[in-house]
Coordinates of C-alpha atoms and ligand atoms in Angstrom, one line a residue:
X1 CA 104.5 -39.0 -14.6
X2 CA 101.1 -40.4 -14.8
X3 CA 100.7 -41.9 -11.4
X4 CA 96.9 -41.9 -11.8
X5 CA 97.2 -44.3 -14.8
X6 CA 99.6 -46.5 -13.0
X7 CA 97.2 -47.0 -10.2
X8 CA 94.2 -47.4 -12.2
X9 CA 95.8 -50.2 -14.1
X10 CA 97.1 -52.0 -11.3
X11 CA 93.6 -51.8 -9.9
X12 CA 91.9 -52.9 -13.1
X13 CA 94.3 -55.7 -13.8
X14 CA 95.1 -57.0 -10.3
X15 CA 93.2 -55.7 -7.3
X16 CA 89.6 -55.8 -8.6
X17 CA 89.9 -59.6 -9.0
X18 CA 91.0 -60.4 -5.5
X19 CA 88.7 -58.2 -3.6
X20 CA 90.4 -54.8 -3.8
X21 CA 93.5 -53.0 -2.7
X22 CA 93.8 -53.1 1.1
X23 CA 97.4 -52.2 2.3
X24 CA 100.2 -50.1 1.0
X25 CA 103.7 -51.1 2.1
X26 CA 106.4 -48.3 1.7
X27 CA 109.7 -49.9 1.7
X28 CA 113.2 -48.6 1.1
X29 CA 116.5 -47.6 2.9
X30 CA 118.0 -44.2 4.0
X31 CA 117.3 -41.3 1.9
X32 CA 114.8 -43.4 -0.2
X33 CA 112.9 -44.3 2.9
X34 CA 112.8 -40.7 4.1
X35 CA 111.1 -39.9 0.7
X36 CA 108.3 -42.3 1.8
X37 CA 107.3 -40.5 5.1
X38 CA 105.1 -38.1 3.8
X39 CA 102.9 -40.6 1.8
X40 CA 102.7 -42.8 5.0
X41 CA 101.6 -39.9 7.0
X42 CA 99.0 -38.8 4.4
X43 CA 97.6 -42.2 4.2
X44 CA 97.5 -42.6 8.0
X45 CA 95.9 -39.2 8.2
X46 CA 93.3 -39.5 5.4
X47 CA 92.2 -43.0 4.9
X48 CA 89.7 -44.9 6.7
X49 CA 90.2 -48.5 5.3
X50 CA 93.5 -48.5 3.3
X51 CA 96.2 -49.2 5.6
X52 CA 99.8 -47.9 5.3
X53 CA 103.0 -49.2 6.6
X54 CA 106.4 -48.0 6.2
X55 CA 109.3 -50.1 7.0
X56 CA 113.3 -50.4 6.3
X57 CA 113.8 -52.8 3.5
X58 CA 115.9 -55.4 5.6
X59 CA 113.1 -55.4 8.4
X60 CA 110.5 -55.8 5.9
X61 CA 112.1 -59.0 4.4
X62 CA 112.9 -60.3 8.1
X63 CA 109.7 -59.4 9.8
X64 CA 106.9 -58.6 7.3
X65 CA 103.5 -58.0 8.6
X66 CA 100.9 -61.0 8.3
X67 CA 98.9 -58.7 5.9
X68 CA 101.2 -58.7 3.0
X69 CA 99.7 -60.3 0.2
X70 CA 97.8 -60.2 -2.9
X71 CA 95.7 -57.2 -1.6
X72 CA 98.8 -55.3 -1.0
X73 CA 100.8 -52.7 -3.1
X74 CA 104.2 -52.6 -2.1
X75 CA 106.3 -49.6 -3.2
X76 CA 110.0 -49.9 -3.3
X77 CA 112.3 -46.8 -4.0
X78 CA 116.2 -47.3 -4.5
X79 CA 117.8 -44.1 -6.2
X80 CA 120.6 -46.4 -7.3
X81 CA 118.5 -49.2 -7.9
X82 CA 120.8 -51.9 -6.6
X83 CA 120.9 -51.5 -2.8
X84 CA 120.6 -55.2 -2.0
X85 CA 118.2 -54.7 0.8
X86 CA 115.8 -52.9 -1.3
X87 CA 116.0 -55.4 -4.2
X88 CA 115.5 -58.3 -1.9
X89 CA 112.4 -56.5 -0.4
X90 CA 110.8 -56.1 -3.9
X91 CA 111.7 -59.8 -4.6
X92 CA 110.1 -60.8 -1.3
X93 CA 106.9 -58.8 -1.9
X94 CA 106.4 -60.6 -5.2
X95 CA 107.0 -63.8 -3.5
X96 CA 104.2 -63.2 -1.1
X97 CA 101.8 -62.3 -4.0
X98 CA 101.9 -58.4 -3.2
X99 CA 101.8 -56.0 -6.5
X100 CA 105.1 -54.0 -6.7
X101 CA 105.8 -50.4 -8.1
X102 CA 109.3 -49.5 -8.0
X103 CA 111.0 -46.3 -8.3
X104 CA 114.8 -45.7 -9.5
X105 CA 117.0 -43.3 -11.3
X106 CA 118.8 -46.0 -12.8
X107 CA 117.4 -47.7 -16.0
X108 CA 119.5 -50.8 -15.5
X109 CA 118.5 -51.1 -11.8
X110 CA 118.3 -54.6 -10.4
X111 CA 115.2 -53.6 -8.7
X112 CA 113.3 -53.3 -12.0
X113 CA 113.4 -57.2 -12.6
X114 CA 110.8 -57.5 -9.5
X115 CA 108.5 -54.6 -10.5
X116 CA 104.8 -54.6 -11.9
X117 CA 105.4 -50.9 -12.9
X118 CA 108.6 -48.9 -12.6
X119 CA 109.1 -45.2 -12.6
X120 CA 112.3 -44.1 -13.9
X121 CA 112.6 -40.6 -12.3
X122 CA 114.4 -37.5 -13.0
X123 CA 117.0 -36.2 -10.6
X124 CA 119.3 -33.0 -10.3
X125 CA 118.7 -29.3 -9.8
X126 CA 117.2 -28.9 -13.1
X127 CA 114.4 -31.5 -12.6
X128 CA 111.0 -30.5 -11.2
X129 CA 110.4 -31.7 -7.5
X130 CA 107.2 -33.0 -8.8
X131 CA 109.1 -35.6 -10.6
X132 CA 111.2 -36.5 -7.7
X133 CA 110.5 -39.5 -5.5
X134 CA 109.2 -37.9 -2.6
X135 CA 106.4 -36.1 -4.5
X136 CA 105.8 -39.2 -6.9
X137 CA 105.5 -41.6 -4.0
X138 CA 102.8 -39.1 -2.3
X139 CA 101.0 -39.0 -5.6
X140 CA 100.9 -42.5 -6.1
X141 CA 99.3 -43.1 -2.4
X142 CA 96.9 -40.1 -3.2
X143 CA 95.9 -42.0 -6.3
X144 CA 95.7 -45.3 -4.3
X145 CA 93.3 -43.3 -1.9
X146 CA 91.2 -41.5 -4.5
X147 CA 90.7 -44.7 -6.6
X148 CA 89.8 -46.8 -3.8
X149 CA 87.5 -45.0 -1.0
X150 CA 88.0 -41.5 -2.7
X151 CA 89.8 -38.3 -1.2
X152 CA 87.9 -35.0 -0.5
X153 CA 91.3 -32.9 -1.0
X154 CA 92.1 -34.6 -4.4
X155 CA 91.5 -31.5 -6.3
X156 CA 93.4 -29.2 -3.9
X157 CA 96.2 -31.8 -4.0
X158 CA 96.4 -31.5 -7.9
X159 CA 96.4 -27.8 -7.5
X160 CA 99.3 -28.1 -4.8
X161 CA 101.2 -30.0 -7.3
X162 CA 100.9 -27.5 -9.8
X163 CA 102.1 -24.8 -7.6
X164 CA 104.8 -26.3 -5.5
X165 CA 107.9 -26.0 -7.9
X166 CA 107.3 -22.2 -8.3
X167 CA 107.2 -22.0 -4.3
X168 CA 110.3 -24.1 -4.0
X169 CA 112.2 -22.0 -6.5
X170 CA 111.6 -18.9 -4.5
X171 CA 112.3 -20.2 -1.2
X172 CA 115.7 -21.6 -2.3
X173 CA 116.5 -18.2 -3.4
X174 CA 115.2 -16.7 -0.2
X175 CA 117.4 -19.0 1.9
X176 CA 120.7 -18.4 0.1
X177 CA 122.0 -15.8 2.4
X178 CA 120.9 -17.3 5.6
X179 CA 122.2 -20.8 4.7
X180 CA 125.5 -19.3 4.1
X181 CA 125.5 -17.5 7.4
X182 CA 124.3 -20.6 9.2
X183 CA 127.1 -22.5 7.6
X184 CA 129.7 -20.0 9.0
X185 CA 128.1 -19.8 12.3
X186 CA 127.8 -23.6 12.7
X187 CA 130.9 -24.9 10.8
X188 CA 132.7 -26.0 14.3
X189 CA 130.0 -27.7 15.8
X190 CA 129.9 -31.3 16.0
X191 CA 126.5 -32.3 17.2
X192 CA 123.0 -31.2 16.0
X193 CA 119.5 -31.9 17.1
X194 CA 117.0 -31.6 14.4
X195 CA 113.2 -31.0 15.1
X196 CA 110.0 -31.1 13.1
X197 CA 106.5 -32.5 13.3
X198 CA 103.6 -34.1 11.2
X199 CA 104.6 -35.1 7.5
X200 CA 108.1 -33.4 8.1
X201 CA 109.2 -35.6 11.0
X202 CA 110.6 -38.0 8.4
X203 CA 112.8 -35.2 7.0
X204 CA 114.2 -34.2 10.5
X205 CA 115.1 -37.9 10.5
X206 CA 116.7 -37.6 6.9
X207 CA 118.3 -34.5 7.4
X208 CA 119.9 -36.0 10.6
X209 CA 121.2 -39.5 9.1
X210 CA 121.5 -38.5 5.5
X211 CA 122.8 -35.0 5.4
X212 CA 124.6 -34.6 8.6
X213 CA 125.9 -38.1 9.6
X214 CA 126.4 -39.5 6.4
X215 CA 127.4 -36.8 4.3
X216 CA 129.1 -34.7 6.7
X217 CA 130.3 -37.2 9.5
X218 CA 128.7 -34.9 12.1
X219 CA 126.7 -36.3 15.1
X220 CA 123.1 -35.6 14.6
X221 CA 119.6 -36.8 16.2
X222 CA 116.0 -36.2 14.9
X223 CA 113.4 -35.3 17.3
X224 CA 109.7 -34.8 17.1
X225 CA 108.6 -31.4 18.2
X226 CA 105.9 -33.1 20.2
X227 CA 108.2 -35.1 22.2
X228 CA 110.8 -32.4 22.6
X229 CA 109.1 -31.6 25.9
X230 CA 109.2 -35.1 27.2
X231 CA 113.0 -35.7 27.8
X232 CA 115.0 -33.9 25.1
X233 CA 114.4 -30.4 26.3
X234 CA 116.4 -31.0 29.4
X235 CA 119.7 -30.7 27.3
X236 CA 118.7 -27.2 26.1
X237 CA 121.4 -24.7 26.8
X238 CA 123.5 -21.9 25.3
X239 CA 125.9 -24.4 23.6
X240 CA 123.6 -26.8 21.9
X241 CA 122.6 -26.2 18.1
X242 CA 119.0 -26.9 17.2
X243 CA 117.4 -26.8 13.6
X244 CA 113.7 -26.5 13.8
X245 CA 111.7 -27.0 10.6
X246 CA 108.3 -25.4 11.4
X247 CA 105.4 -26.7 9.4
X248 CA 102.4 -24.9 7.7
X249 CA 99.2 -26.8 8.6
X250 CA 97.6 -28.9 11.7
X251 CA 101.0 -29.7 13.5
X252 CA 102.3 -26.0 13.3
X253 CA 101.2 -25.5 17.1
X254 CA 103.7 -28.2 18.2
X255 CA 106.6 -26.5 16.4
X256 CA 105.7 -23.1 17.6
X257 CA 105.6 -24.5 21.2
X258 CA 109.2 -25.8 20.7
X259 CA 110.4 -22.4 19.0
X260 CA 109.0 -20.3 22.0
X261 CA 110.7 -22.5 24.4
X262 CA 114.1 -22.6 22.5
X263 CA 114.0 -18.7 22.1
X264 CA 113.8 -18.5 25.8
X265 CA 116.3 -21.1 26.9
X266 CA 118.4 -21.8 24.1
X267 CA 120.9 -19.7 21.9
X268 CA 122.1 -21.6 18.9
X269 CA 118.6 -22.1 17.2
X270 CA 118.1 -22.1 13.5
X271 CA 114.4 -21.9 12.4
X272 CA 113.3 -22.8 8.8
X273 CA 109.7 -21.9 8.5
X274 CA 107.5 -23.2 5.7
X275 CA 105.1 -20.3 6.3
X276 CA 107.5 -17.5 6.0
X277 CA 109.0 -19.4 2.8
X278 CA 105.7 -19.1 1.2
X279 CA 104.0 -22.3 1.6
X280 CA 100.8 -20.8 2.9
X281 CA 99.3 -20.2 -0.5
X282 CA 98.5 -23.9 -1.0
X283 CA 95.0 -25.1 -0.1
X284 CA 94.6 -25.7 3.8
X285 CA 93.2 -29.2 3.2
X286 CA 96.5 -30.7 1.6
X287 CA 99.2 -27.8 2.7
X288 CA 100.8 -30.0 5.4
X289 CA 101.7 -32.7 3.0
X290 CA 104.0 -30.4 0.8
X291 CA 106.0 -29.1 4.1
X292 CA 108.5 -31.9 3.4
X293 CA 108.9 -31.5 -0.1
X294 CA 109.7 -28.0 0.4
X295 CA 111.9 -28.7 3.4
X296 CA 113.9 -31.2 1.3
X297 CA 114.9 -28.7 -1.3
X298 CA 115.6 -25.9 1.2
X299 CA 117.6 -27.8 3.3
X300 CA 119.9 -29.0 0.5
X301 CA 120.9 -25.3 0.6
X302 CA 121.8 -25.7 4.1
X303 CA 123.8 -28.8 3.6
X304 CA 125.6 -27.6 0.7
X305 CA 126.5 -24.5 2.5
X306 CA 128.0 -26.2 5.4
X307 CA 130.1 -28.8 3.2
X308 CA 131.5 -25.8 1.4
X309 CA 132.4 -24.0 4.6
X310 CA 133.7 -27.3 6.2
X311 CA 135.5 -28.3 3.1
X312 CA 133.8 -31.8 3.4
X313 CA 132.4 -32.8 0.0
X314 CA 128.9 -34.2 0.2
X315 CA 129.9 -37.4 -1.5
X316 CA 132.8 -38.3 0.8
X317 CA 132.5 -41.8 2.4
X318 CA 134.5 -43.7 4.5
X319 CA 132.6 -47.1 4.7
X320 CA 129.6 -46.9 2.3
X321 CA 130.8 -48.8 -0.9
X322 CA 134.3 -48.8 0.5
X323 CA 134.3 -51.7 2.8
X324 CA 132.1 -55.0 3.4
X325 CA 129.1 -54.5 5.4
Ligands
F6P1 O1 118.3 -45.1 -2.6 P1 119.2 -46.2 -2.8 O2 120.1 -46.0 -4.1 O3 118.6 -47.6 -2.5 O4 120.4 -46.0 -1.7 C1 120.1 -46.1 -0.2 C2 121.4 -45.5 0.5 O5 121.5 -44.3 -0.2 C3 121.3 -43.2 0.9 O6 119.8 -42.9 1.1 C4 122.1 -42.0 0.6 O7 123.4 -42.4 0.1 C5 121.9 -44.2 2.1 O8 121.4 -43.7 3.2 C6 121.5 -45.7 1.8 O9 122.3 -46.6 2.2

């Protein structure tokens, strides 16, 4: 999908006449919000003047920052396209004068009614990850930065996008055996702590709330690798399971520090290492932004294996879509 053309047309048709694009708001719920974390991390890392805010849709509607207005781009993602909080957020953004870009997998989504530009994205195992929402939202934000203040790593980012699907396909094959072993080993556990850092912290959150809590009804909590030593490490023992997603790039030392401690004082430790899975071939200037794209696909193997051993299908819900809330 041509994210460069989308951003360029929004700049020409809207932002140029109001003094330029100043803020990006990334708004969604649950798994779709998780898909926005790498883009928010990217803009916060690389931008000098373009500000990025990531918010759950209902909070965006009830407590939007004052800056939301005509110089704002609000990106709203909803896989099903009809999540009431996300539809309300897109409508609210438009009412405040913001430009909206929406992403959905549903061509009949209510969300599209409140969109200046909609991306209907591909989904499923046969789709390329660069056409899935996490990479698309990252790409929209890279374009927003490149086309406003410029981004030195732009060519490297495009090179990364050209390589990431191949890296992920190999990594998925690489973890087949170990994800099956993980599922056998941990099938009877009821609580997991998920650790990561940098652009991937959002995926630690996502794996905890979506893959384990929502899809497996298991207790789980995400932890930032940098925070592990500031409280959470006190529960480290031989009984507690930890899943550590180790990044390639600037925040790797934070993950390595956790790995070393867990190896010494823990016992049930599953390490998923982007370096070992081949991500290190990407340009150093942008490699860190691709960690969560890799982890999303690789961790799907882990959750599928767990679902199969536990005989708890990933689609089973007791409240979502079943009762009023
Ligand atoms: O992306 P959508 O369709 O708006 O769905 C949001 C919902 O989907 C999930 O991300 C996954 O089922 C939930 O966490 C959330 O309620």
